[in-house]
Short mmCIF file of C-alpha atoms in Angstrom, two decimals:
data_model
loop_
_atom_site.label_atom_id
_atom_site.label_comp_id
_atom_site.label_asym_id
_atom_site.label_seq_id
_atom_site.Cartn_x
_atom_site.Cartn_y
_atom_site.Cartn_z
CA UNK D 1202 11.64 -1.90 37.05
CA UNK D 1203 11.79 -1.33 33.29
CA UNK D 1204 8.58 -1.07 31.28
CA UNK D 1205 7.96 -4.01 28.98
CA UNK D 1206 5.95 -3.60 25.80
CA UNK D 1207 4.46 -6.85 24.57
CA UNK D 1208 3.06 -7.11 21.06
CA UNK D 1209 0.77 -10.11 20.96
CA UNK D 1210 -0.75 -11.89 17.97
CA UNK D 1211 -3.62 -13.23 20.10
CA UNK D 1212 -3.96 -16.62 18.47
CA UNK D 1213 -2.11 -19.85 19.09
CA UNK D 1214 0.74 -20.87 16.80
CA UNK D 1215 -1.31 -23.81 15.54
CA UNK D 1216 -4.18 -21.56 14.57
CA UNK D 1217 -1.95 -18.99 12.93
CA UNK D 1218 -0.99 -21.33 10.10
CA UNK D 1219 -4.61 -21.72 9.05
CA UNK D 1220 -6.22 -18.69 10.60
CA UNK D 1221 -8.75 -18.13 7.83
CA UNK D 1222 -10.54 -21.25 9.01
CA UNK D 1223 -9.67 -20.91 12.70
CA UNK D 1224 -12.26 -19.97 15.30
CA UNK D 1225 -10.39 -20.92 18.52
CA UNK D 1226 -9.46 -17.53 19.93
CA UNK D 1227 -7.37 -17.02 23.04
CA UNK D 1228 -9.86 -15.25 25.26
CA UNK D 1229 -7.45 -14.09 27.96
CA UNK D 1230 -5.22 -12.02 25.67
CA UNK D 1231 -5.08 -8.26 25.80
CA UNK D 1232 -5.10 -5.88 22.85
CA UNK D 1233 -2.46 -6.20 20.11
CA UNK D 1234 -0.43 -3.58 21.96
CA UNK D 1235 0.01 -4.20 25.68
CA UNK D 1236 2.01 -1.89 27.92
CA UNK D 1237 2.96 -3.47 31.21
CA UNK D 1238 3.46 -0.40 33.39
CA UNK D 1239 5.62 -1.08 36.40
CA UNK D 1240 5.00 0.40 39.81
CA UNK D 1241 7.08 3.46 38.97
CA UNK D 1242 5.09 4.19 35.79
CA UNK D 1243 6.26 4.41 32.19
CA UNK D 1244 9.98 3.93 31.64
CA UNK D 1245 11.26 5.92 28.65
CA UNK D 1246 12.70 4.01 25.72
CA UNK D 1247 16.04 4.64 24.05
CA UNK D 1248 14.89 7.18 21.46
CA UNK D 1249 17.72 6.67 18.98
CA UNK D 1250 17.36 2.89 19.00
CA UNK D 1251 13.56 2.96 18.91
CA UNK D 1252 13.48 5.38 15.98
CA UNK D 1253 15.92 3.21 14.05
CA UNK D 1254 13.75 0.19 14.80
CA UNK D 1255 10.60 2.03 13.73
CA UNK D 1256 12.12 2.85 10.35
CA UNK D 1257 13.20 -0.77 9.92
CA UNK D 1258 9.60 -1.80 10.66
CA UNK D 1259 8.52 -0.11 7.42
CA UNK D 1260 9.72 -3.22 5.58
CA UNK D 1261 6.34 -4.78 6.41
CA UNK D 1262 4.84 -2.60 3.67
CA UNK D 1263 6.94 -4.35 1.01
CA UNK D 1264 5.66 -7.84 1.85
CA UNK D 1265 3.28 -9.40 -0.68
CA UNK D 1266 0.80 -10.33 2.07
CA UNK D 1267 -0.75 -8.30 4.89
CA UNK D 1268 -0.97 -4.56 4.29
CA UNK D 1269 -0.09 -4.76 0.58
CA UNK D 1270 -2.51 -7.60 -0.13
CA UNK D 1271 -5.40 -5.68 1.43
CA UNK D 1272 -4.64 -2.71 -0.81
CA UNK D 1273 -4.30 -4.59 -4.12
CA UNK D 1274 -5.89 -8.04 -4.21
CA UNK D 1275 -9.30 -6.57 -3.47
CA UNK D 1276 -9.15 -4.43 -6.63
CA UNK D 1277 -9.63 -4.77 -10.38
CA UNK D 1278 -5.94 -4.57 -11.31
CA UNK D 1279 -4.59 -7.70 -9.59
CA UNK D 1280 -5.64 -11.33 -9.42
CA UNK D 1281 -4.17 -14.14 -7.25
CA UNK D 1282 -4.91 -17.28 -9.31
CA UNK D 1283 -4.70 -20.72 -7.76
CA UNK D 1284 -2.43 -22.89 -9.92
CA UNK D 1285 -2.94 -26.54 -9.06
CA UNK D 1286 -1.97 -26.82 -5.40
CA UNK D 1287 -0.03 -23.56 -5.55
CA UNK D 1288 -1.46 -20.40 -3.97
CA UNK D 1289 -4.46 -22.18 -2.45
CA UNK D 1290 -3.42 -21.19 1.09
CA UNK D 1291 -6.83 -22.01 2.60
CA UNK D 1292 -8.48 -19.39 0.45
CA UNK D 1293 -6.78 -16.30 1.90
CA UNK D 1294 -6.10 -14.88 -1.56
CA UNK D 1295 -9.38 -15.87 -3.23
CA UNK D 1296 -11.50 -14.36 -0.47
CA UNK D 1297 -9.70 -11.05 -0.89
CA UNK D 1298 -10.32 -11.09 -4.64
CA UNK D 1299 -13.99 -11.93 -4.18
CA UNK D 1300 -14.66 -9.65 -1.19
CA UNK D 1301 -15.77 -12.64 0.88
CA UNK D 1302 -13.31 -12.20 3.75
CA UNK D 1303 -14.42 -12.34 7.37
CA UNK D 1304 -13.10 -11.28 10.77
CA UNK D 1305 -10.83 -14.32 11.05
CA UNK D 1306 -8.85 -13.60 7.87
CA UNK D 1307 -5.15 -13.98 8.66
CA UNK D 1308 -3.93 -11.01 6.60
CA UNK D 1309 -6.55 -8.72 8.10
CA UNK D 1310 -5.30 -9.71 11.55
CA UNK D 1311 -1.60 -9.47 10.70
CA UNK D 1312 -2.03 -6.02 9.13
CA UNK D 1313 -4.08 -4.81 12.12
CA UNK D 1314 -1.48 -5.99 14.60
CA UNK D 1315 1.51 -4.68 12.65
CA UNK D 1316 0.06 -1.22 12.10
CA UNK D 1317 -1.19 -0.72 15.65
CA UNK D 1318 2.06 -2.03 17.08
CA UNK D 1319 4.06 0.44 15.02
CA UNK D 1320 1.80 3.36 15.93
CA UNK D 1321 2.27 2.55 19.62
CA UNK D 1322 6.04 2.33 19.24
CA UNK D 1323 5.96 5.91 17.94
CA UNK D 1324 3.86 6.97 20.94
CA UNK D 1325 6.55 5.53 23.23
CA UNK D 1326 9.21 7.58 21.48
CA UNK D 1327 7.15 10.77 21.81
CA UNK D 1328 6.79 10.09 25.56
CA UNK D 1329 10.54 9.53 26.05
CA UNK D 1330 11.85 13.11 26.00
CA UNK D 1331 13.05 13.17 22.39
CA UNK D 1332 14.58 16.20 20.71
CA UNK D 1333 12.23 18.36 18.64
CA UNK D 1334 13.36 16.64 15.43
CA UNK D 1335 13.06 13.15 16.93
CA UNK D 1336 9.57 13.95 18.19
CA UNK D 1337 8.58 15.20 14.74
CA UNK D 1338 9.86 12.00 13.14
CA UNK D 1339 7.92 9.88 15.64
CA UNK D 1340 4.77 11.93 15.06
CA UNK D 1341 5.13 11.40 11.33
CA UNK D 1342 5.58 7.64 11.79
CA UNK D 1343 2.60 7.45 14.14
CA UNK D 1344 0.51 9.40 11.65
CA UNK D 1345 1.60 7.17 8.77
CA UNK D 1346 0.69 3.92 10.53
CA UNK D 1347 -2.53 5.32 12.01
CA UNK D 1348 -3.50 6.52 8.54
CA UNK D 1349 -3.58 2.95 7.24
CA UNK D 1350 -5.60 1.72 10.23
CA UNK D 1351 -8.12 4.52 9.68
CA UNK D 1352 -8.25 3.83 5.94
CA UNK D 1353 -8.70 0.06 6.24
CA UNK D 1354 -10.94 -0.27 9.31
CA UNK D 1355 -12.53 3.15 9.91
CA UNK D 1356 -11.54 3.15 13.60
CA UNK D 1357 -8.21 3.42 15.38
CA UNK D 1358 -7.52 2.03 18.87
CA UNK D 1359 -5.22 4.31 20.85
CA UNK D 1360 -3.29 3.37 23.97
CA UNK D 1361 -1.50 5.85 26.20
CA UNK D 1362 1.91 4.85 27.57
CA UNK D 1363 0.60 5.32 31.10
CA UNK D 1364 -2.08 2.66 30.72
CA UNK D 1365 -1.63 -0.68 32.42
CA UNK D 1366 -2.37 -4.14 31.10
CA UNK D 1367 -5.94 -4.07 32.38
CA UNK D 1368 -6.75 -0.69 30.83
CA UNK D 1369 -8.47 -0.94 27.47
CA UNK D 1370 -7.32 1.36 24.68
CA UNK D 1371 -9.83 4.02 23.69
CA UNK D 1372 -11.14 3.86 20.15
CA UNK D 1373 -11.09 6.84 17.80
CA UNK D 1374 -13.81 6.87 15.19
CA UNK D 1375 -12.80 7.73 11.64
CA UNK D 1376 -13.41 11.46 11.94
CA UNK D 1377 -11.55 11.65 15.25
CA UNK D 1378 -8.66 9.63 13.86
CA UNK D 1379 -8.45 11.93 10.84
CA UNK D 1380 -8.22 14.98 13.11
CA UNK D 1381 -5.61 13.31 15.33
CA UNK D 1382 -3.41 12.38 12.35
CA UNK D 1383 -3.68 15.88 10.88
CA UNK D 1384 -2.67 17.37 14.25
CA UNK D 1385 0.39 15.11 14.49
CA UNK D 1386 1.53 16.06 10.99
CA UNK D 1387 0.92 19.78 11.40
CA UNK D 1388 2.87 19.80 14.66
CA UNK D 1389 5.68 17.75 13.15
CA UNK D 1390 6.06 19.64 9.88
CA UNK D 1391 8.05 22.69 11.11
CA UNK D 1392 10.64 20.47 12.82
CA UNK D 1393 11.16 17.94 10.04
CA UNK D 1394 14.22 18.33 7.82
CA UNK D 1395 13.92 19.57 4.26
CA UNK D 1396 15.12 16.90 1.84
CA UNK D 1397 15.17 16.69 -1.91
CA UNK D 1398 14.55 13.52 -3.92
CA UNK D 1399 16.85 10.58 -3.18
CA UNK D 1400 16.68 6.80 -3.06
CA UNK D 1401 18.18 7.21 0.42
CA UNK D 1402 15.07 9.00 1.72
CA UNK D 1403 14.28 6.47 4.42
CA UNK D 1404 13.43 8.91 7.18
CA UNK D 1405 10.73 11.51 7.68
CA UNK D 1406 10.99 14.83 5.89
CA UNK D 1407 8.89 17.89 5.11
CA UNK D 1408 8.11 16.42 1.70
CA UNK D 1409 6.90 13.13 3.24
CA UNK D 1410 4.65 14.97 5.71
CA UNK D 1411 3.28 17.20 2.94
CA UNK D 1412 2.60 14.10 0.84
CA UNK D 1413 0.61 12.44 3.63
CA UNK D 1414 -1.30 15.66 4.34
CA UNK D 1415 -2.22 15.92 0.65
CA UNK D 1416 -3.42 12.32 0.66
CA UNK D 1417 -5.50 12.88 3.77
CA UNK D 1418 -7.26 15.94 2.38
CA UNK D 1419 -7.81 14.30 -1.00
CA UNK D 1420 -9.66 11.50 0.82
CA UNK D 1421 -11.23 13.68 3.52
CA UNK D 1422 -14.70 13.31 1.98
CA UNK D 1423 -14.36 9.54 2.45
CA UNK D 1424 -13.01 9.72 5.99
CA UNK D 1425 -15.52 12.35 7.16
CA UNK D 1426 -18.48 10.99 5.17
CA UNK D 1427 -21.81 10.15 6.79
CA UNK D 1428 -21.42 6.56 5.59
CA UNK D 1429 -18.25 4.68 4.74
CA UNK D 1430 -19.57 3.62 1.33
CA UNK D 1431 -20.51 7.14 0.24
CA UNK D 1432 -21.60 9.02 -1.75
CA UNK D 1433 -18.83 11.51 -1.04
CA UNK D 1434 -18.85 15.29 -1.39
CA UNK D 1435 -15.46 16.87 -2.04
CA UNK D 1436 -15.02 20.38 -0.64
CA UNK D 1437 -13.07 22.88 -2.74
CA UNK D 1438 -11.24 24.16 0.33
CA UNK D 1439 -9.89 20.65 0.95
CA UNK D 1440 -8.86 20.32 -2.70
CA UNK D 1441 -7.03 23.63 -2.49
CA UNK D 1442 -5.09 22.28 0.48
CA UNK D 1443 -4.08 19.23 -1.55
CA UNK D 1444 -2.66 21.52 -4.23
CA UNK D 1445 -0.81 23.61 -1.63
CA UNK D 1446 0.82 20.57 -0.05
CA UNK D 1447 1.86 19.15 -3.44
CA UNK D 1448 3.27 22.54 -4.47
CA UNK D 1449 5.43 22.45 -1.33
CA UNK D 1450 6.80 19.06 -2.41
CA UNK D 1451 7.56 20.41 -5.88
CA UNK D 1452 9.34 23.39 -4.32
CA UNK D 1453 11.67 20.97 -2.52
CA UNK D 1454 13.02 19.81 -5.89
CA UNK D 1455 10.83 16.85 -6.77
CA UNK D 1456 9.74 16.20 -10.36
CA UNK D 1457 8.50 13.42 -12.63
CA UNK D 1458 11.15 10.99 -13.86
CA UNK D 1459 11.59 11.26 -17.62
CA UNK D 1460 12.00 7.49 -17.87
CA UNK D 1461 9.08 5.79 -16.14
CA UNK D 1462 10.84 2.67 -14.87
CA UNK D 1463 13.85 4.59 -13.56
CA UNK D 1464 11.61 5.72 -10.67
CA UNK D 1465 11.78 2.14 -9.35
CA UNK D 1466 15.49 1.68 -9.99
CA UNK D 1467 18.69 2.44 -8.15
CA UNK D 1468 19.16 5.31 -10.63
CA UNK D 1469 16.04 7.21 -9.53
CA UNK D 1470 16.80 10.91 -9.26
CA UNK D 1471 13.70 13.10 -9.06
CA UNK D 1472 10.81 11.08 -7.59
CA UNK D 1473 11.66 9.22 -4.35
CA UNK D 1474 10.05 10.99 -1.38
CA UNK D 1475 9.98 8.17 1.17
CA UNK D 1476 11.54 4.72 0.75
CA UNK D 1477 11.91 1.54 2.79
CA UNK D 1478 15.63 1.25 3.45
CA UNK D 1479 15.51 -2.17 5.12
CA UNK D 1480 15.84 -5.13 2.73
CA UNK D 1481 14.97 -5.06 -0.96
CA UNK D 1482 11.95 -4.87 -3.24
CA UNK D 1483 12.39 -8.49 -4.33
CA UNK D 1484 8.92 -9.60 -3.21
CA UNK D 1485 7.47 -7.49 -6.02
CA UNK D 1486 9.16 -9.58 -8.71
CA UNK D 1487 9.17 -12.91 -6.89
CA UNK D 1488 5.38 -12.82 -6.38
CA UNK D 1489 4.72 -12.62 -10.12
CA UNK D 1490 7.58 -14.26 -12.07
CA UNK D 1491 7.32 -17.87 -13.30
CA UNK D 1492 9.65 -20.42 -11.72
CA UNK D 1493 11.21 -21.05 -15.14
CA UNK D 1494 12.48 -17.49 -15.37
CA UNK D 1495 15.63 -16.00 -13.87
CA UNK D 1496 15.18 -15.13 -11.09
CA UNK D 1497 12.94 -18.11 -10.45
CA UNK D 1498 9.76 -16.67 -9.00
CA UNK D 1499 6.76 -18.02 -7.16
CA UNK D 1500 4.50 -18.03 -10.26
CA UNK D 1501 1.79 -16.10 -8.53
CA UNK D 1502 -0.01 -12.85 -9.19
CA UNK D 1503 -1.14 -11.41 -12.51
CA UNK D 1504 -2.98 -8.41 -13.82
CA UNK D 1505 -6.35 -8.50 -15.57
CA UNK D 1506 -6.94 -8.08 -19.29
CA UNK D 1507 -9.48 -5.29 -18.73
CA UNK D 1508 -6.87 -3.26 -16.89
CA UNK D 1509 -4.08 -4.02 -19.37
CA UNK D 1510 -6.32 -2.93 -22.24
CA UNK D 1511 -6.61 0.60 -20.83
CA UNK D 1512 -3.05 1.30 -22.09
CA UNK D 1513 -2.13 2.55 -25.55
CA UNK D 1514 0.55 0.46 -27.22
CA UNK D 1515 2.88 3.49 -27.37
CA UNK D 1516 2.46 4.35 -23.67
CA UNK D 1517 5.91 3.71 -22.18
CA UNK D 1518 4.33 2.62 -18.89
CA UNK D 1519 3.11 -0.57 -20.56
CA UNK D 1520 6.71 -1.75 -20.54
CA UNK D 1521 9.96 -2.07 -22.38
CA UNK D 1522 11.53 -5.25 -23.79
CA UNK D 1523 14.15 -7.35 -22.12
CA UNK D 1524 17.73 -6.71 -23.20
CA UNK D 1525 18.50 -10.42 -23.65
CA UNK D 1526 22.21 -9.57 -23.87
CA UNK D 1527 23.51 -12.40 -21.72
CA UNK D 1528 23.82 -10.36 -18.53
CA UNK D 1529 22.14 -11.52 -15.34
CA UNK D 1530 18.33 -11.08 -15.33
CA UNK D 1531 18.39 -9.59 -18.85
CA UNK D 1532 15.67 -12.03 -19.99
CA UNK D 1533 13.09 -10.17 -17.89
CA UNK D 1534 11.12 -7.34 -19.49
CA UNK D 1535 9.83 -4.23 -17.71
CA UNK D 1536 6.16 -3.51 -17.13
CA UNK D 1537 3.64 -6.06 -18.41
CA UNK D 1538 5.02 -9.46 -19.38
CA UNK D 1539 2.80 -11.02 -22.04
CA UNK D 1540 3.42 -13.62 -24.73
CA UNK D 1541 6.57 -15.71 -25.16
CA UNK D 1542 9.16 -15.37 -22.42
CA UNK D 1543 12.91 -15.67 -23.02
CA UNK D 1544 16.07 -16.41 -21.09
CA UNK D 1545 19.05 -14.08 -20.84
CA UNK D 1546 20.46 -15.19 -24.19
CA UNK D 1547 17.19 -14.74 -26.05
CA UNK D 1548 16.20 -18.40 -26.12
CA UNK D 1549 12.50 -19.19 -25.67
CA UNK D 1550 11.78 -20.57 -22.19
CA UNK D 1551 10.04 -23.94 -22.00
CA UNK D 1552 7.74 -24.55 -19.06
CA UNK D 1553 9.23 -27.63 -17.40
CA UNK D 1554 5.84 -28.73 -16.06
CA UNK D 1555 3.94 -28.59 -19.34
CA UNK D 1556 6.89 -28.93 -21.74
CA UNK D 1557 5.34 -26.13 -23.78
CA UNK D 1558 6.74 -22.69 -24.61
CA UNK D 1559 6.18 -20.30 -21.73
CA UNK D 1560 3.72 -17.78 -23.17
CA UNK D 1561 1.84 -15.58 -20.72
CA UNK D 1562 -1.78 -15.09 -21.76
CA UNK D 1563 -4.36 -12.37 -21.16
CA UNK D 1564 -6.94 -14.82 -19.86
CA UNK D 1565 -6.56 -16.04 -16.28
CA UNK D 1566 -9.15 -17.71 -14.04
CA UNK D 1567 -9.14 -17.22 -10.29
CA UNK D 1568 -9.07 -20.97 -9.64
CA UNK D 1569 -7.52 -23.79 -11.64
CA UNK D 1570 -5.18 -21.56 -13.65
CA UNK D 1571 -2.48 -23.17 -15.75
CA UNK D 1572 1.08 -22.11 -15.04
CA UNK D 1573 1.21 -19.78 -18.06
CA UNK D 1574 -2.07 -17.94 -17.45
CA UNK D 1575 -2.05 -14.26 -16.67
CA UNK D 1576 -0.01 -11.19 -17.60
CA UNK D 1577 2.83 -10.68 -15.13
CA UNK D 1578 4.03 -7.30 -13.88
CA UNK D 1579 7.54 -5.96 -13.23
CA UNK D 1580 8.10 -2.43 -11.95
CA UNK D 1581 11.08 -3.17 -9.73
CA UNK D 1582 13.48 -5.03 -12.02
CA UNK D 1583 15.86 -7.54 -10.39
CA UNK D 1584 18.76 -6.13 -12.43
CA UNK D 1585 18.54 -2.58 -11.09
CA UNK D 1586 15.81 -2.30 -8.43
CA UNK D 1587 15.98 0.61 -6.04
CA UNK D 1588 14.66 0.72 -2.51
CA UNK D 1589 10.93 0.07 -2.12
CA UNK D 1590 8.89 3.25 -2.54
CA UNK D 1591 6.23 4.28 -0.05
CA UNK D 1592 5.82 7.75 -1.58
CA UNK D 1593 6.85 9.01 -5.00
CA UNK D 1594 6.32 12.30 -6.74
CA UNK D 1595 4.10 10.99 -9.57
CA UNK D 1596 1.39 10.13 -7.04
CA UNK D 1597 1.62 13.62 -5.54
CA UNK D 1598 1.42 15.10 -9.05
CA UNK D 1599 -1.75 13.15 -9.77
CA UNK D 1600 -3.23 14.05 -6.39
CA UNK D 1601 -2.94 17.69 -7.39
CA UNK D 1602 -4.49 16.99 -10.80
CA UNK D 1603 -7.43 15.24 -9.17
CA UNK D 1604 -7.85 18.00 -6.61
CA UNK D 1605 -7.78 20.58 -9.42
CA UNK D 1606 -10.52 18.69 -11.27
CA UNK D 1607 -12.66 18.19 -8.16
CA UNK D 1608 -12.14 21.85 -7.31
CA UNK D 1609 -13.82 22.89 -10.55
CA UNK D 1610 -10.84 23.63 -12.79
CA UNK D 1611 -11.13 20.90 -15.41
CA UNK D 1612 -8.98 22.80 -17.91
CA UNK D 1613 -6.12 23.16 -15.45
CA UNK D 1614 -6.33 19.50 -14.49
CA UNK D 1615 -6.35 18.49 -18.17
CA UNK D 1616 -3.15 20.45 -18.76
CA UNK D 1617 -1.48 18.64 -15.87
CA UNK D 1618 -2.59 15.20 -16.99
CA UNK D 1619 -1.61 15.79 -20.61
CA UNK D 1620 1.85 16.94 -19.55
CA UNK D 1621 2.23 13.58 -17.79
CA UNK D 1622 0.85 11.66 -20.76
CA UNK D 1623 3.20 13.43 -23.16
CA UNK D 1624 6.14 12.49 -20.95
CA UNK D 1625 4.95 8.86 -21.03
CA UNK D 1626 4.49 8.82 -24.81
CA UNK D 1627 0.68 8.62 -24.67
CA UNK D 1628 -1.81 10.59 -26.75
CA UNK D 1629 -3.11 13.79 -25.18
CA UNK D 1630 -6.68 13.65 -23.88
CA UNK D 1631 -9.29 15.97 -25.43
CA UNK D 1632 -11.08 16.41 -22.12
CA UNK D 1633 -10.77 15.24 -18.54
CA UNK D 1634 -13.49 13.48 -16.59
CA UNK D 1635 -13.48 11.54 -13.35
CA UNK D 1636 -13.67 8.35 -15.40
CA UNK D 1637 -10.60 8.93 -17.57
CA UNK D 1638 -8.68 10.47 -14.67
CA UNK D 1639 -9.33 7.27 -12.71
CA UNK D 1640 -7.86 5.30 -15.62
CA UNK D 1641 -4.86 7.60 -15.79
CA UNK D 1642 -4.13 7.18 -12.09
CA UNK D 1643 -4.25 3.42 -12.64
CA UNK D 1644 -1.85 3.56 -15.57
CA UNK D 1645 0.71 5.58 -13.63
CA UNK D 1646 0.46 3.93 -10.21
CA UNK D 1647 -0.45 0.29 -10.90
CA UNK D 1648 0.55 -2.36 -8.36
CA UNK D 1649 1.98 0.21 -5.93
CA UNK D 1650 -0.20 -0.89 -3.02
CA UNK D 1651 -3.10 1.55 -2.66
CA UNK D 1652 -5.48 0.88 -5.53
CA UNK D 1653 -8.26 0.04 -3.06
CA UNK D 1654 -8.19 3.58 -1.62
CA UNK D 1655 -8.43 5.06 -5.12
CA UNK D 1656 -11.30 2.79 -6.14
CA UNK D 1657 -13.26 3.71 -3.01
CA UNK D 1658 -12.75 7.44 -3.56
CA UNK D 1659 -14.02 7.11 -7.15
CA UNK D 1660 -16.94 4.86 -6.14
CA UNK D 1661 -15.59 1.81 -7.98
CA UNK D 1662 -14.48 -0.54 -5.23
CA UNK D 1663 -17.65 -2.62 -5.12
CA UNK D 1664 -18.39 -2.42 -8.85
CA UNK D 1665 -15.17 -3.84 -10.29
CA UNK D 1666 -14.52 -7.10 -12.12
CA UNK D 1667 -15.16 -10.49 -10.56
CA UNK D 1668 -17.85 -13.12 -10.32
CA UNK D 1669 -19.16 -12.46 -6.84
CA UNK D 1670 -21.43 -9.68 -5.65
CA UNK D 1671 -19.29 -7.12 -3.85
CA UNK D 1672 -21.32 -5.66 -1.01
CA UNK D 1673 -21.08 -1.95 -0.12
CA UNK D 1674 -19.98 -2.67 3.45
CA UNK D 1675 -16.71 -4.18 2.21
CA UNK D 1676 -15.28 -0.65 1.82
CA UNK D 1677 -14.19 -1.29 5.42
CA UNK D 1678 -12.47 -4.44 6.64
CA UNK D 1679 -13.86 -6.26 9.67
CA UNK D 1680 -12.25 -5.68 13.03
CA UNK D 1681 -10.31 -8.92 13.64
CA UNK D 1682 -12.14 -11.32 15.93
CA UNK D 1683 -9.15 -11.53 18.23
CA UNK D 1684 -9.11 -7.74 18.63
CA UNK D 1685 -12.81 -7.71 19.55
CA UNK D 1686 -12.17 -10.32 22.22
CA UNK D 1687 -9.28 -8.33 23.67
CA UNK D 1688 -10.81 -4.84 23.65
CA UNK D 1689 -14.44 -4.35 24.62
CA UNK D 1690 -14.29 -0.74 23.38
CA UNK D 1691 -14.17 -2.01 19.81
CA UNK D 1692 -17.38 -2.72 17.88
CA UNK D 1693 -17.54 -4.77 14.71
CA UNK D 1694 -17.99 -2.85 11.49
CA UNK D 1695 -21.44 -3.11 9.85
CA UNK D 1696 -22.05 -6.12 7.65
CA UNK D 1697 -19.71 -8.53 9.46
#
């Protein structure tokens, strides 16, 4: 009899719609990944089909909720304002912004389930007699998904394919998970194909594995720290490894794009390391554009004035104006959208709800925001968007710069950062500190989905903007209540 893998959400459909306020858990469910092992044991999966499915699953990272929301809405560069009855959603967005989430938060649960499900799918592939290359790809995918679980929750449940429905997954602590992920990547690396930059890079490669290894070692002090909230001590040997892995990516032909916004377009040539090939990047513009613009967006997320003000006016990353030449979507600017907005023919847009000119403002409250409040952000432009990026070279470049600084070579790191700033049209820095490097990372990588990880590494996650007190324990998310019910090996993170 064929093995059946069942991925369960663990809450009723009625509860799922309003999970942030739901406390009725289904107590007889198993863990989010359940392997029903038949009498004959594990039945191998179709490796080719399962790998293709696993790559398609990466589209979950481009959603505006779940994994992405946990990485951005909790930080000081994004705000999810409630506009009348819009974006209330039982407080799921506001609680992320204010660090007041709890173990029943729907996006915390959905991210937990999605990531653990995808990690287990990779384990199935590895256990199904794949070729050496297929095994390496599956190990990379397992490592990638386990990385996010480790980063967000500090523990990683792990289920073997031979376990039955009544066997509870073991739980790796953060240090153990780090070591496991490193082992997967190191074993996979020799058998992964060498690929240069391409918007078609939707499968694992040496560059993608080197990127993830660099990211792991850059954050090793966080993942191996005595306490999740720090302080963290960065070892020079780890920083040297970051530089080595990034140098390997560079050697494969990757480089910074000369035009900043081309990295996010279908014309990207030198930066794409790993992309989502399934679907489009449209959630990134729909979640921020006003409904009076073309395309008509959801009038949602904005950036904060304090973050916007870290840019020089001549920094090309701040944006470029809309063409307004009559072609489709040519009324939309690139980068930060502030002030009067125009249609494709250059005519000022009027907000149909207020009957006033649509002028995006710096000020934006978390609750009760008018439809025009908040600076909007466009990196993927609807006129020429490329595939959604999970890894791009500019992040690797800045990882090396940070590792160089933390390794004691401030002069070398300054040279790297100023080369980037010159390319972006910004004034060269006179010196490099952790503080201005943090700002530079923000200017280059804003809204790309991992600001939370950067803020934690720099000790800024619980000291950012906002009205509420952000407690130190919020550097880890709570284990979802439903997961605790299903797996007695899990223990709730401190503070929850």
